[in-house]
Short mmCIF file of C-alpha atoms and ligand atoms in Angstrom, two decimals:
data_model
loop_
_atom_site.label_atom_id
_atom_site.label_comp_id
_atom_site.label_asym_id
_atom_site.label_seq_id
_atom_site.Cartn_x
_atom_site.Cartn_y
_atom_site.Cartn_z
CA MET A 1 -0.12 -0.05 0.18
CA THR A 2 1.56 3.42 -0.94
CA ALA A 3 1.58 6.23 1.48
CA VAL A 4 -1.33 8.76 1.65
CA ARG A 5 -0.02 12.03 0.48
CA HIS A 6 -0.97 15.11 2.89
CA VAL A 7 -1.41 18.20 0.44
CA PRO A 8 -1.14 21.56 2.06
CA MET A 9 -2.24 24.96 0.76
CA LEU A 10 0.72 27.63 -0.04
CA ILE A 11 -0.35 30.89 1.02
CA GLY A 12 2.27 33.79 1.57
CA GLY A 13 5.17 31.26 1.48
CA GLU A 14 3.69 29.27 4.13
CA GLU A 15 2.18 25.92 4.10
CA ALA A 16 -1.71 26.29 5.06
CA ALA A 17 -4.10 24.34 6.65
CA GLY A 18 -7.83 24.67 5.42
CA ARG A 19 -11.15 24.57 7.20
CA GLY A 20 -10.96 20.74 6.91
CA VAL A 21 -9.52 18.07 4.57
CA PHE A 22 -11.18 15.92 1.27
CA GLU A 23 -9.77 12.83 -0.04
CA VAL A 24 -8.43 12.16 -3.45
CA ARG A 25 -9.35 8.62 -4.61
CA ASP A 26 -7.71 6.44 -7.29
CA PRO A 27 -10.21 6.52 -10.30
CA GLY A 28 -8.45 2.89 -10.97
CA ARG A 29 -8.82 1.48 -7.53
CA ALA A 30 -11.57 3.56 -5.93
CA ARG A 31 -11.27 2.33 -2.61
CA GLU A 32 -7.73 3.45 -2.30
CA VAL A 33 -7.07 7.23 -1.05
CA VAL A 34 -4.16 8.76 -2.60
CA ALA A 35 -3.87 11.87 -0.76
CA VAL A 36 -5.46 13.92 1.94
CA VAL A 37 -5.81 17.68 0.91
CA GLU A 38 -6.47 20.95 3.08
CA ASP A 39 -9.69 21.92 2.05
CA GLY A 40 -10.30 25.99 1.50
CA GLY A 41 -12.79 28.10 2.22
CA LEU A 42 -13.39 31.85 1.31
CA GLY A 43 -11.17 33.03 4.06
CA HIS A 44 -8.09 31.03 2.35
CA ALA A 45 -9.31 32.57 -0.97
CA ASP A 46 -9.10 36.12 0.76
CA ALA A 47 -5.59 35.37 2.37
CA ALA A 48 -3.97 33.99 -0.99
CA VAL A 49 -5.30 36.95 -2.78
CA ALA A 50 -4.07 39.42 -0.19
CA ALA A 51 -0.52 37.54 -0.13
CA ALA A 52 -0.40 37.80 -3.81
CA ALA A 53 -1.23 41.62 -3.95
CA CYS A 54 1.17 42.21 -1.12
CA ALA A 55 4.07 40.34 -2.70
CA GLY A 56 3.13 42.24 -6.36
CA ALA A 57 4.64 45.26 -5.81
CA ARG A 58 8.17 43.97 -5.20
CA TRP A 59 8.06 41.01 -7.93
CA LYS A 60 6.86 43.54 -10.69
CA ARG A 61 9.88 45.61 -9.99
CA THR A 62 12.32 42.71 -10.21
CA PRO A 63 14.09 43.07 -13.54
CA GLY A 64 12.55 40.88 -16.18
CA GLU A 65 16.09 38.87 -16.69
CA GLU A 66 16.23 38.12 -13.08
CA ARG A 67 12.67 36.79 -13.03
CA ALA A 68 13.55 34.63 -16.09
CA LEU A 69 16.82 33.55 -14.13
CA VAL A 70 14.56 32.27 -11.41
CA ILE A 71 11.88 30.54 -13.39
CA SER A 72 14.79 28.58 -15.33
CA LYS A 73 16.16 27.40 -12.10
CA ALA A 74 12.74 26.34 -10.86
CA ALA A 75 12.23 24.49 -13.98
CA ASP A 76 15.33 22.35 -13.10
CA ASP A 77 14.19 21.58 -9.98
CA CYS A 78 10.69 20.59 -11.52
CA GLU A 79 12.79 18.37 -13.99
CA ALA A 80 14.58 16.76 -11.49
CA ALA A 81 11.33 16.27 -9.36
CA ALA A 82 9.08 14.89 -12.38
CA GLY A 83 10.17 10.89 -12.21
CA ALA A 84 8.97 10.50 -8.58
CA LEU A 85 5.36 12.74 -9.44
CA ALA A 86 4.78 10.74 -12.30
CA PRO A 87 3.12 7.74 -10.44
CA LEU A 88 1.40 10.21 -7.98
CA LEU A 89 -0.28 11.99 -10.94
CA SER A 90 -1.19 8.76 -12.46
CA ARG A 91 -2.75 7.39 -9.30
CA GLU A 92 -4.67 10.75 -9.04
CA ASN A 93 -6.05 10.90 -12.41
CA GLY A 94 -6.12 7.72 -13.74
CA GLY A 95 -3.60 8.35 -16.55
CA THR A 96 -1.21 6.02 -17.76
CA LEU A 97 2.53 6.48 -16.59
CA THR A 98 3.68 7.70 -20.25
CA GLU A 99 1.03 10.27 -20.06
CA SER A 100 1.98 11.56 -16.86
CA ARG A 101 5.54 11.58 -17.51
CA MET A 102 4.69 13.55 -20.80
CA ASP A 103 2.51 16.20 -18.62
CA LEU A 104 5.41 16.45 -16.41
CA LEU A 105 8.09 16.89 -18.84
CA ARG A 106 6.01 19.03 -21.36
CA GLY A 107 5.08 21.40 -18.12
CA THR A 108 8.89 22.22 -17.79
CA ALA A 109 9.50 22.48 -21.17
CA LEU A 110 6.66 25.05 -21.59
CA LEU A 111 8.40 26.99 -18.60
CA ARG A 112 11.97 26.94 -20.49
CA ASP A 113 10.01 28.29 -23.60
CA PHE A 114 8.69 30.79 -21.98
CA VAL A 115 11.84 31.77 -20.19
CA ALA A 116 13.47 32.13 -23.73
CA LEU A 117 10.54 34.14 -25.13
CA ALA A 118 9.88 36.65 -22.33
CA PRO A 119 12.89 39.04 -21.97
CA GLY A 120 12.70 40.14 -25.87
CA PHE A 121 8.77 40.00 -25.65
CA LEU A 122 8.73 42.37 -22.46
CA ALA A 123 11.26 44.70 -23.97
CA PRO A 124 9.72 48.33 -24.34
CA ARG A 125 9.19 49.18 -28.21
CA THR A 126 10.38 53.00 -28.58
CA ALA A 127 10.09 55.38 -31.56
CA GLU A 128 11.44 58.74 -31.65
CA THR A 129 10.82 61.82 -34.23
CA GLY A 130 11.98 65.52 -33.78
CA THR A 131 8.86 66.45 -31.73
CA HIS A 132 7.74 63.09 -30.05
CA TRP A 133 8.93 60.04 -28.20
CA LEU A 134 7.13 57.07 -27.45
CA SER A 135 7.26 53.81 -25.23
CA VAL A 136 5.20 51.06 -25.53
CA GLU A 137 5.70 49.20 -22.54
CA LYS A 138 4.52 45.38 -21.18
CA ALA A 139 3.33 45.95 -17.51
CA PRO A 140 1.97 43.00 -15.70
CA VAL A 141 -1.63 42.95 -14.91
CA GLY A 142 -1.36 42.38 -11.08
CA VAL A 143 -3.17 39.64 -9.41
CA VAL A 144 -3.79 36.67 -11.56
CA ALA A 145 -6.01 33.68 -10.47
CA LEU A 146 -5.27 30.57 -12.54
CA ILE A 147 -8.03 27.84 -12.27
CA VAL A 148 -7.35 24.40 -13.81
CA PRO A 149 -8.64 20.90 -14.40
CA TRP A 150 -7.50 17.49 -13.57
CA ASN A 151 -6.79 15.90 -16.72
CA SER A 152 -3.16 17.55 -17.69
CA PRO A 153 -2.74 19.71 -14.74
CA ILE A 154 0.90 20.43 -15.03
CA VAL A 155 1.04 21.50 -18.61
CA LEU A 156 -2.35 23.24 -18.39
CA THR A 157 -0.91 25.12 -15.23
CA MET A 158 2.43 25.76 -16.86
CA SER A 159 1.17 27.20 -19.71
CA LYS A 160 -0.50 29.77 -17.53
CA LEU A 161 1.92 30.19 -14.93
CA GLY A 162 5.30 30.83 -17.13
CA PRO A 163 3.71 33.63 -18.63
CA ALA A 164 1.99 35.09 -15.82
CA LEU A 165 5.51 35.03 -13.47
CA LEU A 166 7.47 35.86 -16.10
CA ALA A 167 5.70 39.07 -17.16
CA GLY A 168 5.82 40.11 -13.26
CA ASN A 169 2.05 39.09 -12.06
CA THR A 170 1.66 37.47 -8.70
CA VAL A 171 -0.54 34.34 -8.69
CA VAL A 172 -3.23 32.21 -6.95
CA VAL A 173 -3.74 28.72 -8.35
CA LYS A 174 -6.76 26.62 -7.76
CA PRO A 175 -6.08 23.09 -8.81
CA SER A 176 -9.10 20.70 -9.47
CA VAL A 177 -10.12 18.69 -6.46
CA LEU A 178 -10.09 15.58 -8.51
CA ALA A 179 -6.02 15.78 -9.28
CA PRO A 180 -4.56 18.35 -6.86
CA ALA A 181 -1.47 16.63 -5.35
CA ALA A 182 1.10 16.00 -8.36
CA LEU A 183 0.52 19.53 -9.27
CA THR A 184 0.92 21.22 -5.80
CA GLU A 185 4.03 19.23 -5.30
CA TYR A 186 5.49 20.78 -8.52
CA LEU A 187 4.11 24.15 -7.32
CA ARG A 188 6.24 23.79 -4.33
CA HIS A 189 9.22 23.30 -5.98
CA LEU A 190 8.36 26.58 -8.15
CA ALA A 191 7.32 28.64 -4.93
CA ALA A 192 10.42 27.63 -2.90
CA LEU A 193 12.58 29.76 -5.23
CA LEU A 194 10.15 32.84 -5.60
CA PRO A 195 9.48 35.56 -2.79
CA PRO A 196 6.71 34.71 -0.41
CA GLY A 197 3.42 35.40 -1.61
CA VAL A 198 4.14 35.48 -5.49
CA LEU A 199 2.90 31.88 -6.20
CA ASN A 200 0.01 30.88 -3.95
CA VAL A 201 -2.25 27.51 -4.00
CA VAL A 202 -5.48 27.40 -2.61
CA HIS A 203 -7.64 24.09 -2.61
CA GLY A 204 -11.46 23.62 -2.92
CA ASP A 205 -14.07 23.53 -5.63
CA ALA A 206 -16.63 25.78 -7.25
CA GLU A 207 -17.06 28.11 -4.07
CA VAL A 208 -12.92 28.97 -4.15
CA GLY A 209 -12.79 29.06 -7.96
CA GLN A 210 -15.91 31.67 -7.84
CA ALA A 211 -14.58 33.46 -4.99
CA LEU A 212 -11.49 33.96 -6.85
CA ALA A 213 -13.25 34.67 -10.27
CA ALA A 214 -15.19 37.28 -8.36
CA HIS A 215 -12.54 38.73 -6.30
CA PRO A 216 -12.18 42.54 -6.48
CA ALA A 217 -8.41 42.48 -6.03
CA VAL A 218 -7.78 39.99 -8.62
CA ARG A 219 -7.18 41.49 -12.09
CA LYS A 220 -7.16 38.49 -14.27
CA VAL A 221 -8.63 34.92 -13.94
CA SER A 222 -7.30 32.44 -16.39
CA PHE A 223 -9.51 29.13 -16.53
CA THR A 224 -9.19 25.97 -18.13
CA GLY A 225 -12.14 23.71 -18.08
CA SER A 226 -15.55 23.15 -19.15
CA VAL A 227 -17.77 25.56 -21.15
CA ALA A 228 -20.75 25.41 -18.32
CA VAL A 229 -17.74 26.55 -15.76
CA GLY A 230 -16.18 29.11 -18.02
CA ARG A 231 -19.45 30.83 -18.55
CA GLN A 232 -19.90 31.22 -14.58
CA ILE A 233 -16.37 32.41 -14.40
CA MET A 234 -16.85 35.05 -17.20
CA ALA A 235 -20.35 36.26 -15.12
CA ALA A 236 -18.23 36.33 -11.91
CA ALA A 237 -15.46 38.23 -13.40
CA ALA A 238 -17.49 40.79 -15.08
CA GLY A 239 -17.80 42.67 -11.41
CA ASN A 240 -14.46 44.36 -11.54
CA LEU A 241 -14.13 43.85 -15.36
CA LYS A 242 -11.43 41.37 -15.16
CA LYS A 243 -9.32 40.21 -17.93
CA VAL A 244 -10.56 36.73 -18.77
CA SER A 245 -8.92 33.91 -20.60
CA LEU A 246 -10.80 30.73 -21.16
CA GLU A 247 -9.70 27.22 -22.50
CA LEU A 248 -12.94 25.30 -22.68
CA GLY A 249 -13.94 22.09 -24.05
CA GLY A 250 -14.24 20.98 -27.80
CA ASN A 251 -15.94 18.31 -29.99
CA ASP A 252 -13.07 18.19 -32.49
CA ALA A 253 -13.98 16.72 -35.81
CA ALA A 254 -11.52 14.67 -37.99
CA ILE A 255 -12.46 15.14 -41.91
CA VAL A 256 -10.91 11.88 -43.50
CA LEU A 257 -10.76 13.09 -47.19
CA ASP A 258 -11.29 10.62 -50.22
CA ASP A 259 -7.55 10.25 -50.90
CA ALA A 260 -6.46 9.48 -47.11
CA ASP A 261 -3.96 6.65 -46.66
CA PHE A 262 -5.48 4.78 -44.06
CA ASP A 263 -2.30 3.19 -43.10
CA VAL A 264 -1.16 6.40 -41.78
CA ALA A 265 -4.61 8.19 -40.82
CA VAL A 266 -6.25 5.08 -39.18
CA PRO A 267 -3.52 4.40 -36.42
CA ARG A 268 -3.04 8.31 -35.65
CA LEU A 269 -6.59 9.20 -35.46
CA CYS A 270 -7.24 6.08 -33.16
CA GLN A 271 -4.55 7.50 -30.83
CA GLY A 272 -6.05 10.98 -31.38
CA ALA A 273 -9.50 9.94 -30.02
CA PHE A 274 -8.89 7.37 -27.43
CA THR A 275 -5.64 8.73 -25.27
CA ARG A 276 -6.21 9.37 -21.70
CA ALA A 277 -9.41 7.56 -22.45
CA GLY A 278 -10.80 10.27 -24.73
CA GLN A 279 -10.46 12.56 -21.56
CA ILE A 280 -8.65 15.54 -23.66
CA CYS A 281 -10.06 18.81 -24.55
CA PHE A 282 -8.68 18.46 -28.06
CA ALA A 283 -9.37 14.53 -28.68
CA VAL A 284 -10.92 13.62 -31.91
CA LYS A 285 -14.59 13.64 -30.79
CA ARG A 286 -16.32 12.85 -33.90
CA VAL A 287 -15.13 11.49 -37.50
CA TYR A 288 -16.70 12.17 -40.98
CA VAL A 289 -15.70 9.70 -44.06
CA PRO A 290 -16.55 9.81 -47.56
CA ARG A 291 -19.52 7.66 -48.10
CA ARG A 292 -17.74 5.46 -50.50
CA ARG A 293 -14.68 4.84 -48.44
CA PHE A 294 -16.45 4.49 -45.28
CA ALA A 295 -17.20 0.89 -44.49
CA GLU A 296 -13.26 0.25 -45.25
CA PHE A 297 -12.37 3.24 -42.84
CA TYR A 298 -14.86 1.76 -40.14
CA GLU A 299 -13.59 -1.84 -40.36
CA ARG A 300 -9.78 -0.59 -40.03
CA LEU A 301 -10.74 2.02 -37.33
CA CYS A 302 -12.55 -1.04 -35.34
CA ALA A 303 -9.56 -3.26 -35.88
CA THR A 304 -7.19 -0.51 -34.51
CA ALA A 305 -9.02 0.11 -31.46
CA ASP A 306 -9.41 -3.72 -30.94
CA GLY A 307 -5.94 -3.88 -30.24
CA TYR A 308 -6.08 -1.48 -27.26
CA ARG A 309 -5.72 -2.72 -23.77
CA VAL A 310 -7.47 -0.79 -21.00
CA GLY A 311 -5.91 -0.98 -17.26
CA TYR A 312 -4.59 0.54 -14.27
CA GLY A 313 -2.35 3.72 -15.16
CA LEU A 314 0.75 2.37 -13.62
CA ASP A 315 0.29 -1.11 -15.51
CA GLU A 316 2.70 -0.65 -18.22
CA GLN A 317 0.50 -3.12 -20.64
CA ALA A 318 -2.28 -0.26 -20.64
CA THR A 319 -3.11 1.56 -23.43
CA PHE A 320 -5.35 3.92 -21.46
CA GLY A 321 -6.73 4.02 -18.13
CA PRO A 322 -9.99 4.78 -16.34
CA LEU A 323 -12.39 7.68 -16.25
CA ILE A 324 -11.91 10.16 -13.46
CA SER A 325 -14.97 9.13 -11.58
CA ALA A 326 -17.86 6.65 -11.45
CA ARG A 327 -19.84 9.82 -12.62
CA GLU A 328 -17.93 10.40 -15.70
CA ARG A 329 -17.74 6.71 -16.62
CA ASP A 330 -21.97 6.40 -16.19
CA ARG A 331 -22.51 9.61 -18.13
CA VAL A 332 -20.29 8.31 -21.02
CA ARG A 333 -22.01 5.03 -20.54
CA GLY A 334 -25.35 6.67 -20.96
CA LEU A 335 -24.67 8.38 -24.12
CA ALA A 336 -23.43 4.87 -25.72
CA GLU A 337 -26.21 3.26 -24.40
CA ARG A 338 -29.03 6.00 -25.59
CA ALA A 339 -26.67 5.85 -29.16
CA ARG A 340 -27.81 2.29 -29.25
CA SER A 341 -31.43 2.49 -28.19
CA ALA A 342 -31.86 5.03 -31.10
CA GLY A 343 -30.89 2.35 -33.68
CA ALA A 344 -26.91 2.94 -33.95
CA GLU A 345 -24.31 0.34 -33.91
CA VAL A 346 -21.91 0.66 -30.94
CA ARG A 347 -19.25 -1.75 -31.13
CA GLU A 348 -17.04 -2.25 -28.00
CA LEU A 349 -13.56 -3.29 -28.45
CA GLY A 350 -10.20 -3.65 -26.82
CA ARG A 351 -9.95 -5.92 -23.77
CA PRO A 352 -8.75 -5.34 -20.19
CA THR A 353 -5.09 -5.66 -19.12
CA ASP A 354 -4.35 -9.33 -17.58
CA ALA A 355 -3.64 -7.68 -13.90
CA VAL A 356 -6.65 -4.92 -13.96
CA ASP A 357 -9.38 -5.29 -11.12
CA TRP A 358 -11.83 -4.05 -13.48
CA ASP A 359 -14.84 -3.42 -10.83
CA ALA A 360 -12.53 -1.70 -8.86
CA GLY A 361 -11.97 1.33 -10.95
CA HIS A 362 -14.03 3.82 -13.38
CA TYR A 363 -13.16 1.66 -16.41
CA LEU A 364 -14.57 1.55 -20.20
CA LEU A 365 -13.43 -0.30 -23.10
CA PRO A 366 -13.30 1.56 -26.29
CA ALA A 367 -16.38 1.94 -28.52
CA VAL A 368 -16.34 2.96 -32.03
CA VAL A 369 -20.45 3.82 -33.01
CA ARG A 370 -22.04 4.26 -36.62
CA GLY A 371 -25.33 5.00 -37.85
CA LEU A 372 -26.03 7.72 -36.11
CA GLU A 373 -27.72 11.02 -37.28
CA PRO A 374 -25.72 13.82 -37.92
CA ASP A 375 -27.23 15.77 -35.13
CA ALA A 376 -27.39 13.04 -32.78
CA GLU A 377 -26.62 13.65 -29.15
CA LEU A 378 -23.31 11.79 -29.25
CA VAL A 379 -22.38 13.83 -32.12
CA ALA A 380 -23.47 17.06 -30.82
CA VAL A 381 -21.96 16.90 -27.27
CA GLU A 382 -18.41 16.38 -26.00
CA GLN A 383 -18.51 12.94 -24.72
CA PHE A 384 -15.07 13.56 -22.97
CA GLY A 385 -14.77 9.45 -22.97
CA PRO A 386 -13.70 6.51 -25.06
CA VAL A 387 -16.94 6.16 -27.30
CA LEU A 388 -16.13 7.81 -30.71
CA PRO A 389 -18.97 8.46 -33.60
CA VAL A 390 -18.04 7.85 -37.19
CA LEU A 391 -20.38 9.50 -39.83
CA PRO A 392 -20.26 9.13 -43.55
CA TYR A 393 -20.37 12.40 -45.92
CA ARG A 394 -21.54 13.17 -49.38
CA ASP A 395 -18.88 15.86 -50.31
CA GLU A 396 -16.33 18.10 -49.10
CA ASP A 397 -18.81 20.85 -48.47
CA GLN A 398 -20.79 18.55 -46.33
CA ALA A 399 -18.25 17.60 -44.17
CA VAL A 400 -16.89 21.11 -43.58
CA ALA A 401 -20.70 21.65 -42.80
CA PHE A 402 -20.56 19.11 -40.50
CA ALA A 403 -17.52 19.97 -38.78
CA ASN A 404 -18.45 23.51 -38.43
CA GLY A 405 -22.10 22.62 -36.99
CA THR A 406 -21.22 23.12 -33.27
CA GLU A 407 -20.81 25.94 -30.97
CA TYR A 408 -17.49 24.36 -30.39
CA GLY A 409 -14.31 25.50 -32.29
CA LEU A 410 -11.16 24.18 -30.33
CA ALA A 411 -9.10 21.96 -32.63
CA SER A 412 -9.99 19.71 -35.58
CA SER A 413 -7.95 17.70 -38.22
CA VAL A 414 -8.09 16.93 -41.97
CA TRP A 415 -6.63 13.53 -43.34
CA GLY A 416 -5.46 13.23 -47.16
CA THR A 417 -2.45 12.30 -49.34
CA ASP A 418 -3.10 15.74 -51.36
CA THR A 419 -2.00 17.99 -48.98
CA ASP A 420 -2.68 21.34 -50.77
CA ARG A 421 -6.45 20.19 -50.86
CA ALA A 422 -6.00 19.04 -47.22
CA ILE A 423 -5.00 22.53 -46.16
CA GLY A 424 -7.57 24.15 -48.34
CA VAL A 425 -10.18 22.27 -46.31
CA ALA A 426 -8.15 22.80 -43.00
CA ARG A 427 -8.77 26.82 -43.79
CA ARG A 428 -12.60 26.10 -43.85
CA ILE A 429 -12.94 24.93 -40.48
CA GLU A 430 -13.80 27.15 -37.43
CA ALA A 431 -11.22 26.33 -34.87
CA GLY A 432 -8.45 27.46 -32.97
CA ALA A 433 -6.06 24.81 -34.57
CA THR A 434 -6.49 22.67 -36.99
CA PHE A 435 -4.02 19.48 -37.89
CA VAL A 436 -3.48 17.75 -41.06
CA ASN A 437 -2.75 14.23 -40.89
CA SER A 438 -2.20 14.26 -37.16
CA HIS A 439 -4.17 15.07 -34.04
CA ASN A 440 -2.06 16.04 -31.49
CA LEU A 441 0.37 18.29 -30.03
CA SER A 442 3.49 15.74 -29.58
CA SER A 443 5.31 17.42 -32.55
CA LEU A 444 3.98 21.03 -31.23
CA SER A 445 6.61 23.50 -32.06
CA PHE A 446 6.76 26.50 -29.68
CA ASP A 447 5.47 28.35 -32.83
CA MET A 448 1.94 27.05 -32.15
CA PRO A 449 -0.62 28.78 -30.08
CA PHE A 450 -3.61 27.13 -28.68
CA GLY A 451 -6.79 28.18 -27.78
CA GLY A 452 -10.70 27.94 -29.18
CA VAL A 453 -12.81 30.06 -31.10
CA LYS A 454 -17.12 30.36 -30.60
CA GLY A 455 -17.81 28.40 -27.45
CA SER A 456 -14.53 26.81 -26.89
CA GLY A 457 -12.78 29.67 -25.29
CA LEU A 458 -11.34 33.11 -25.23
CA GLY A 459 -7.61 33.88 -25.64
CA ARG A 460 -4.29 31.48 -26.76
CA GLU A 461 -1.98 29.95 -24.99
CA ARG A 462 1.97 29.39 -25.70
CA THR A 463 4.00 31.69 -27.93
CA ALA A 464 4.07 35.47 -27.77
CA LEU A 465 0.47 35.30 -27.76
CA GLY A 466 0.63 33.51 -24.38
CA LEU A 467 2.40 36.04 -22.96
CA GLN A 468 0.25 38.91 -24.35
CA GLU A 469 -2.81 37.39 -22.10
CA TYR A 470 -0.64 38.44 -18.84
CA VAL A 471 0.34 42.10 -19.75
CA GLU A 472 -1.07 45.43 -20.26
CA ASP A 473 0.25 47.47 -22.93
CA HIS A 474 1.13 50.97 -21.58
CA ALA A 475 1.77 53.57 -23.84
CA ILE A 476 4.11 56.82 -22.75
CA ARG A 477 4.09 59.31 -25.02
CA LEU A 478 6.30 62.43 -24.74
CA VAL A 479 5.86 65.86 -26.93
CA ARG A 480 9.00 67.83 -27.04
P1 NAD B 501 -14.47 21.80 -14.69
O1 NAD B 501 -14.91 22.96 -15.45
O2 NAD B 501 -15.49 20.79 -13.87
O3 NAD B 501 -13.43 22.24 -13.42
C1 NAD B 501 -12.42 23.04 -13.94
C2 NAD B 501 -11.70 23.71 -13.00
O4 NAD B 501 -12.85 24.64 -12.53
C3 NAD B 501 -11.67 22.86 -11.32
O5 NAD B 501 -10.51 23.39 -10.64
C4 NAD B 501 -12.88 23.11 -10.60
O6 NAD B 501 -12.60 22.84 -9.09
C5 NAD B 501 -13.15 24.72 -10.91
N1 NAD B 501 -14.72 24.92 -10.74
C6 NAD B 501 -15.66 24.02 -10.63
N2 NAD B 501 -16.80 24.75 -10.79
C7 NAD B 501 -16.63 25.81 -10.40
C8 NAD B 501 -17.43 27.14 -10.50
N3 NAD B 501 -18.60 27.34 -10.41
N4 NAD B 501 -16.67 28.42 -10.70
C9 NAD B 501 -15.32 28.43 -10.47
N5 NAD B 501 -14.53 27.35 -10.43
C10 NAD B 501 -14.89 26.03 -10.48
O7 NAD B 501 -13.50 20.77 -15.64
P2 NAD B 501 -12.93 19.34 -15.62
O8 NAD B 501 -13.95 18.36 -15.29
O9 NAD B 501 -12.04 19.79 -14.35
O10 NAD B 501 -12.38 19.35 -16.60
C11 NAD B 501 -13.02 18.42 -18.05
C12 NAD B 501 -13.30 19.89 -19.08
O11 NAD B 501 -12.33 20.81 -19.23
C13 NAD B 501 -13.51 19.27 -20.05
O12 NAD B 501 -14.67 19.90 -20.82
C14 NAD B 501 -12.35 19.66 -21.14
O13 NAD B 501 -12.58 19.59 -22.57
C15 NAD B 501 -11.99 21.19 -20.65
N6 NAD B 501 -10.75 21.10 -20.82
C16 NAD B 501 -10.22 22.04 -21.81
C17 NAD B 501 -8.84 22.33 -22.03
C18 NAD B 501 -8.33 23.48 -23.04
O14 NAD B 501 -7.17 23.53 -23.12
N7 NAD B 501 -9.23 24.05 -23.60
C19 NAD B 501 -8.01 21.46 -21.19
C20 NAD B 501 -8.32 20.45 -20.72
C21 NAD B 501 -9.61 20.41 -20.28
#
């Protein structure tokens, strides 16, 4: 039996106790408690914001290069800690060890990317004529609240925290109650090198999140999570007209063109749909295939998914792990059952790993579904689980109309061997990102911003656009 972690809050450079504690259970072995976490309330949110406000004056005066040095050193410490944190992360969010290692390593890589980018980005832009002098300067926004989900907590937090701190803001992070332990431990390595109060962590759920989003001393809230909560964050932030960044859900369409090479497309697309049991904001969530190649594609997709093994995250055999909670598993199962009742074929594929205690966790096998109407529930909602609808289309125009016929607009993909044509189709899709012949960020270069259009959010993360989310441009103009 692995030891149960105690997870404190961090307020003003000190570990802080809550008004009680809550437990984090292992989604793969639900009887096991992974961590006991100090549960914050409104008073703790207030104290964390006050600590961040107090630390702000000094941190923003610290030269940008010095801030970058501190974050760079912290990235080294985080990297050294990553190996030990991966199993803890898998045990709290159910991901495989590979998924957890990637989350930790990419989180650190993001910090380094921002360290490299920040000094140039933050340098003032000046212009001068005989009569005028102008300086456009990047000032920090102030106290920033970062409210994050459980599925890739390290990457999703670092894509906010890196630019926020480097730009001179002070921060309160609110992790998800479902996976707060590895993230808090990671943040402790960062906080240890920062002046007290620059980085604070408060635990708790909706009440604490709402308090931060509404707090009059918080100048910006950056949120990653569901569309429904994103709306509430935006409403709460309206009180003092906070800046808001929202990275929300998606219903990513994959359009397979009639010249697609199935040897390439099927395994990549399948991975894009089922990694982390489909619990990724930009997973492939629906697939559109030309009618004349539909049957072949469907069989190939089913054959690939049938090779998958579902099991405990720490089991090296597992292709993917459990869903995050019994409620989520039942919700996804309900979507599949209603699709079946409506006359669709729901093909359950793959098999459990040899070692898994199936009933002890929230496991679901991968399923591929055909025979749905284009506006069926499973096609229209973000399923956020391993049940993938595949639908035929008549021509490119119809495929693009299907892809765009949603309030979501996070990512998407187009698959074809004529890449000029595929890129042409990609341009017609309403999304923050469209991949051609892939559907993942593994080959992500630092030059690619990430974020959604329409109901999938506001703003962009990564790149200079990600830094821009955490600054106010201050124009200073002198007339001689
Ligand atoms: P969630 O919206 O339930 O929770 C996210 C965070 O918000 C958690 O910290 C939670 O405690 C907090 N929260 C919950 N209710 C709140 C409220 N009323 N006010 C303020 N804060 C509140 O999301 P989740 O279940 O943790 O994550 C799954 C969702 O997140 C999916 O929809 C997924 O697509 C989306 N997501 C998006 C991205 C992206 O980059 N666009 C990345 C990962 C996940």
